[in-house]
Coordinates of N, CA and C in Angstrom, one line a residue:
M1 N -85.8 93.7 186.8 CA -86.7 94.8 186.8 C -88.1 94.4 187.2
A2 N -88.6 95.2 188.2 CA -89.9 94.8 188.8 C -91.1 95.2 187.8
H3 N -92.1 94.3 187.8 CA -93.2 94.6 186.9 C -94.0 95.8 187.3
R4 N -94.4 96.6 186.3 CA -95.2 97.8 186.6 C -96.5 97.6 185.7
N5 N -97.6 97.9 186.3 CA -98.9 97.7 185.6 C -99.0 98.9 184.7
D6 N -99.4 98.6 183.4 CA -99.6 99.5 182.4 C -101.1 100.0 182.5
P7 N -101.3 101.3 182.7 CA -102.7 101.8 182.8 C -103.6 101.5 181.6
E8 N -103.0 101.5 180.4 CA -103.7 101.1 179.2 C -104.2 99.7 179.2
V9 N -103.3 98.8 179.7 CA -103.7 97.4 179.8 C -104.8 97.2 180.8
V10 N -104.7 97.8 182.0 CA -105.7 97.7 183.0 C -107.0 98.2 182.5
T11 N -107.0 99.4 181.9 CA -108.3 99.9 181.3 C -108.9 99.0 180.3
R12 N -108.1 98.5 179.4 CA -108.6 97.6 178.3 C -109.2 96.4 178.9
L13 N -108.5 95.7 179.9 CA -109.0 94.5 180.5 C -110.4 94.8 181.2
L14 N -110.5 95.9 181.8 CA -111.7 96.2 182.6 C -112.9 96.7 181.7
T15 N -112.6 97.1 180.4 CA -113.6 97.6 179.6 C -113.9 96.7 178.4
S16 N -113.1 95.7 178.1 CA -113.4 94.8 177.0 C -114.1 93.6 177.5
K17 N -115.3 93.4 177.1 CA -116.1 92.2 177.5 C -115.3 90.9 177.3
G18 N -115.4 90.0 178.3 CA -114.6 88.8 178.2 C -115.0 87.8 179.2
R19 N -114.3 86.7 179.1 CA -114.5 85.5 180.1 C -113.3 85.6 181.1
W20 N -113.7 85.7 182.3 CA -112.7 85.8 183.4 C -112.8 84.5 184.2
A21 N -111.7 83.7 184.2 CA -111.6 82.5 185.0 C -111.0 83.0 186.3
V22 N -111.8 82.8 187.4 CA -111.4 83.3 188.7 C -110.9 82.2 189.5
V23 N -109.6 82.1 189.7 CA -109.0 80.9 190.4 C -109.0 81.3 191.9
G24 N -109.6 80.4 192.7 CA -109.8 80.6 194.1 C -111.1 81.1 194.5
L25 N -112.1 81.1 193.5 CA -113.4 81.5 193.8 C -114.3 80.4 194.3
S26 N -114.8 80.6 195.5 CA -115.8 79.6 196.0 C -117.0 80.4 196.5
N27 N -117.9 79.7 197.2 CA -119.0 80.3 197.8 C -118.8 80.8 199.2
N28 N -117.6 80.9 199.7 CA -117.4 81.4 201.0 C -117.4 82.9 201.0
P29 N -118.5 83.5 201.6 CA -118.7 84.9 201.6 C -117.6 85.7 202.3
A30 N -116.8 85.1 203.1 CA -115.7 85.8 203.8 C -114.5 86.0 202.9
R31 N -114.5 85.3 201.8 CA -113.4 85.5 200.9 C -113.5 86.6 199.9
P32 N -112.5 87.5 199.7 CA -112.6 88.6 198.8 C -113.0 88.3 197.4
A33 N -112.7 87.0 196.9 CA -113.0 86.7 195.6 C -114.5 86.7 195.3
V34 N -115.3 86.5 196.3 CA -116.8 86.6 196.1 C -117.2 88.0 195.6
G35 N -116.9 89.0 196.4 CA -117.4 90.3 196.1 C -116.7 90.9 194.9
V36 N -115.5 90.6 194.7 CA -114.8 91.1 193.5 C -115.3 90.4 192.2
S37 N -115.6 89.2 192.3 CA -116.2 88.5 191.1 C -117.5 89.0 190.8
R38 N -118.4 89.3 191.8 CA -119.7 89.8 191.5 C -119.6 91.2 190.9
F39 N -118.6 92.0 191.4 CA -118.4 93.3 190.8 C -118.0 93.2 189.4
V40 N -117.0 92.4 189.1 CA -116.5 92.2 187.7 C -117.7 91.7 186.8
R41 N -118.5 90.9 187.3 CA -119.6 90.4 186.5 C -120.7 91.4 186.4
D42 N -121.2 92.0 187.5 CA -122.4 92.8 187.5 C -122.1 94.2 187.1
S43 N -121.0 94.8 187.4 CA -120.6 96.2 187.1 C -119.9 96.3 185.8
L44 N -119.0 95.3 185.5 CA -118.2 95.4 184.3 C -118.7 94.6 183.2
G45 N -119.6 93.7 183.5 CA -120.3 92.9 182.4 C -119.5 91.7 181.9
M46 N -118.6 91.2 182.7 CA -117.8 90.0 182.3 C -118.4 88.7 182.7
E47 N -118.1 87.7 182.0 CA -118.5 86.3 182.3 C -117.5 85.8 183.3
I48 N -118.0 85.3 184.4 CA -117.2 84.7 185.5 C -117.2 83.2 185.4
I49 N -116.0 82.6 185.5 CA -115.9 81.1 185.5 C -115.2 80.8 186.8
P50 N -115.8 80.1 187.7 CA -115.1 79.8 189.0 C -114.2 78.6 188.8
V51 N -113.0 78.7 189.4 CA -112.0 77.7 189.4 C -111.6 77.5 190.8
N52 N -111.7 76.3 191.3 CA -111.3 76.0 192.7 C -111.0 74.5 192.9
L53 N -110.4 74.2 194.0 CA -110.0 72.8 194.2 C -111.1 71.7 194.0
S54 N -112.3 72.1 194.4 CA -113.4 71.1 194.3 C -114.2 71.2 193.1
G55 N -114.0 72.2 192.3 CA -114.8 72.4 191.1 C -116.2 73.0 191.4
Q56 N -116.3 73.6 192.6 CA -117.6 74.1 193.1 C -118.2 75.2 192.2
A57 N -119.5 75.1 191.9 CA -120.2 76.2 191.2 C -120.2 77.5 192.0
F58 N -120.5 78.6 191.3 CA -120.6 79.9 192.0 C -121.8 80.6 191.3
D59 N -122.8 81.0 192.1 CA -123.9 81.8 191.6 C -124.5 81.1 190.4
G60 N -124.6 79.8 190.4 CA -125.2 79.1 189.3 C -124.3 78.8 188.1
Q61 N -123.1 79.3 188.1 CA -122.1 79.1 187.1 C -121.3 77.9 187.4
Q62 N -121.2 77.0 186.4 CA -120.4 75.7 186.6 C -119.0 76.1 187.0
G63 N -118.5 75.3 188.0 CA -117.1 75.5 188.4 C -116.2 74.4 187.8
F64 N -114.9 74.7 187.8 CA -113.9 73.8 187.3 C -112.7 73.7 188.3
R65 N -112.0 72.6 188.2 CA -110.9 72.4 189.1 C -109.6 72.9 188.5
K66 N -109.5 73.0 187.2 CA -108.3 73.4 186.5 C -108.7 74.3 185.3
L67 N -107.8 75.2 184.9 CA -108.1 76.0 183.7 C -108.3 75.2 182.5
A68 N -107.5 74.1 182.4 CA -107.6 73.2 181.2 C -109.0 72.6 181.0
E69 N -109.8 72.5 182.0 CA -111.1 71.9 182.0 C -112.1 72.9 181.4
I70 N -111.8 74.1 181.3 CA -112.8 75.1 180.8 C -112.9 75.1 179.3
P71 N -114.1 74.9 178.8 CA -114.3 74.9 177.3 C -114.2 76.3 176.8
G72 N -113.7 76.4 175.6 CA -113.6 77.8 175.0 C -112.5 78.6 175.5
Q73 N -112.5 79.8 174.9 CA -111.4 80.8 175.2 C -111.6 81.4 176.6
V74 N -110.5 81.6 177.3 CA -110.4 82.3 178.5 C -109.6 83.6 178.3
D75 N -110.3 84.7 178.6 CA -109.6 86.0 178.3 C -108.7 86.4 179.4
V76 N -109.2 86.4 180.6 CA -108.4 86.8 181.8 C -108.5 85.7 182.9
V77 N -107.3 85.4 183.4 CA -107.2 84.5 184.6 C -106.9 85.4 185.8
D78 N -107.9 85.5 186.6 CA -107.9 86.3 187.8 C -107.5 85.5 189.0
C79 N -106.3 85.7 189.6 CA -105.7 84.8 190.6 C -105.9 85.3 192.0
F80 N -106.7 84.5 192.7 CA -106.9 84.7 194.2 C -106.2 83.5 194.9
V81 N -105.0 83.3 194.6 CA -104.2 82.3 195.3 C -103.0 83.0 195.9
N82 N -102.3 82.4 196.9 CA -101.2 83.1 197.4 C -100.0 83.1 196.5
S83 N -99.1 84.0 196.7 CA -97.9 84.2 195.9 C -97.1 83.0 195.6
A84 N -97.0 82.1 196.7 CA -96.2 80.9 196.5 C -96.9 79.9 195.5
R85 N -98.2 80.0 195.3 CA -98.9 79.1 194.4 C -99.2 79.7 193.0
V86 N -99.1 81.0 192.9 CA -99.6 81.6 191.7 C -98.8 81.3 190.4
G87 N -97.5 80.9 190.6 CA -96.7 80.6 189.4 C -97.3 79.4 188.6
D88 N -97.8 78.4 189.3 CA -98.5 77.3 188.7 C -99.7 77.7 187.9
V89 N -100.5 78.6 188.5 CA -101.7 79.1 187.9 C -101.3 79.9 186.6
V90 N -100.3 80.7 186.7 CA -99.8 81.5 185.5 C -99.4 80.5 184.4
D91 N -98.6 79.5 184.8 CA -98.2 78.5 183.8 C -99.4 77.8 183.1
Q92 N -100.5 77.5 183.9 CA -101.7 77.0 183.3 C -102.3 78.0 182.4
A93 N -102.3 79.2 182.8 CA -102.9 80.3 181.9 C -102.2 80.4 180.6
I94 N -100.9 80.3 180.6 CA -100.1 80.3 179.4 C -100.5 79.1 178.5
A95 N -100.5 77.9 179.2 CA -100.8 76.6 178.5 C -102.2 76.6 177.8
V96 N -103.2 77.2 178.4 CA -104.5 77.2 177.8 C -104.7 78.4 176.8
G97 N -103.7 79.2 176.6 CA -103.9 80.3 175.7 C -104.7 81.5 176.2
A98 N -104.7 81.7 177.5 CA -105.4 82.9 178.0 C -104.7 84.2 177.5
K99 N -105.5 85.2 177.4 CA -105.0 86.5 176.9 C -104.3 87.3 178.0
A100 N -104.7 87.1 179.2 CA -104.1 88.0 180.3 C -104.2 87.2 181.6
V101 N -103.3 87.6 182.6 CA -103.4 87.2 184.0 C -103.5 88.4 184.8
W102 N -104.3 88.3 185.9 CA -104.5 89.4 186.8 C -104.2 88.8 188.2
L103 N -103.1 89.2 188.8 CA -102.7 88.8 190.1 C -103.3 89.8 191.1
Q104 N -104.1 89.3 192.0 CA -104.8 90.1 192.9 C -103.9 90.9 193.9
L105 N -104.5 91.8 194.6 CA -103.8 92.6 195.6 C -103.1 91.7 196.6
G106 N -101.8 91.9 196.8 CA -101.0 91.1 197.6 C -100.4 89.8 197.0
V107 N -100.8 89.6 195.7 CA -100.2 88.4 195.0 C -99.1 88.9 194.1
V108 N -97.9 88.5 194.4 CA -96.8 89.0 193.7 C -95.8 87.8 193.3
D109 N -95.5 87.7 192.1 CA -94.5 86.7 191.6 C -93.9 87.3 190.4
E110 N -92.8 87.9 190.5 CA -92.1 88.6 189.4 C -91.7 87.6 188.3
D111 N -91.2 86.4 188.7 CA -90.9 85.4 187.7 C -92.1 84.9 186.9
A112 N -93.2 84.7 187.5 CA -94.4 84.3 186.8 C -94.9 85.4 185.9
A113 N -94.9 86.6 186.4 CA -95.3 87.8 185.6 C -94.4 87.9 184.3
R114 N -93.1 87.6 184.5 CA -92.2 87.7 183.3 C -92.5 86.5 182.4
R115 N -92.7 85.3 182.9 CA -93.1 84.2 182.0 C -94.3 84.5 181.2
A116 N -95.3 85.1 181.9 CA -96.6 85.4 181.2 C -96.4 86.5 180.1
A117 N -95.7 87.5 180.4 CA -95.4 88.6 179.5 C -94.6 88.0 178.3
N118 N -93.6 87.2 178.6 CA -92.8 86.6 177.5 C -93.6 85.7 176.6
A119 N -94.7 85.1 177.1 CA -95.6 84.3 176.3 C -96.6 85.1 175.6
G120 N -96.6 86.4 175.8 CA -97.5 87.3 175.1 C -98.8 87.7 175.8
L121 N -98.9 87.3 177.1 CA -100.1 87.6 177.9 C -99.9 89.0 178.5
D122 N -101.0 89.7 178.6 CA -101.1 91.0 179.4 C -101.0 90.6 180.8
V123 N -100.3 91.4 181.6 CA -100.1 91.1 183.1 C -100.5 92.3 183.9
V124 N -101.3 92.0 184.9 CA -101.6 93.0 185.9 C -101.3 92.3 187.3
M125 N -100.6 93.0 188.1 CA -100.1 92.3 189.4 C -100.3 93.2 190.6
N126 N -100.7 92.6 191.7 CA -100.8 93.3 193.0 C -101.8 94.4 193.0
T127 N -102.9 94.2 192.4 CA -104.0 95.2 192.5 C -105.3 94.4 192.3
C128 N -106.4 95.1 192.5 CA -107.7 94.6 192.4 C -108.6 95.3 191.3
P129 N -109.4 94.6 190.6 CA -110.2 95.2 189.6 C -111.2 96.3 190.2
V130 N -111.6 96.0 191.4 CA -112.5 97.0 192.0 C -111.8 98.3 192.3
I131 N -110.6 98.2 192.8 CA -109.7 99.4 193.0 C -109.4 100.1 191.7
E132 N -109.0 99.4 190.7 CA -108.6 100.0 189.4 C -109.8 100.6 188.7
A133 N -111.0 99.9 188.8 CA -112.2 100.5 188.2 C -112.5 101.8 188.8
G134 N -112.4 101.9 190.1 CA -112.7 103.2 190.8 C -111.7 104.3 190.4
R135 N -110.4 103.8 190.3 CA -109.3 104.8 190.0 C -109.5 105.3 188.6
F136 N -110.0 104.5 187.6 CA -110.2 105.0 186.3 C -111.6 105.4 186.0
G137 N -112.5 105.5 187.0 CA -113.8 106.0 186.8 C -114.7 105.1 186.0
L138 N -114.5 103.8 186.1 CA -115.3 102.8 185.4 C -116.5 102.3 186.2

């Protein structure tokens, strides 16, 4: 059975203040992760934690190479990696005790979504917080 996003989960994630680890976030302005992360931070009031291969900082926020390096609780793991690589990120999110995974627009992995849901994480897949915020009037 294909994953379907629950509107209540989407709304709760977008309105509950939290720490969002954004995997694939770098300072490259051509990448969608930059604008989306700034929206999530500036418009929705979330803390953004950049996660990328080099551990590069973003907008003055310390970056990390892996989710396991982040001190403290991670509420949402926002995945800007391709579908072929997102399963590993979801497994990391489960391992660190994240509360939710958000697979961005075009990122689909039914098996990974199922693993996350079975581990008790909220799952949103194949959509963007900016789109969903507009859809729900947030």
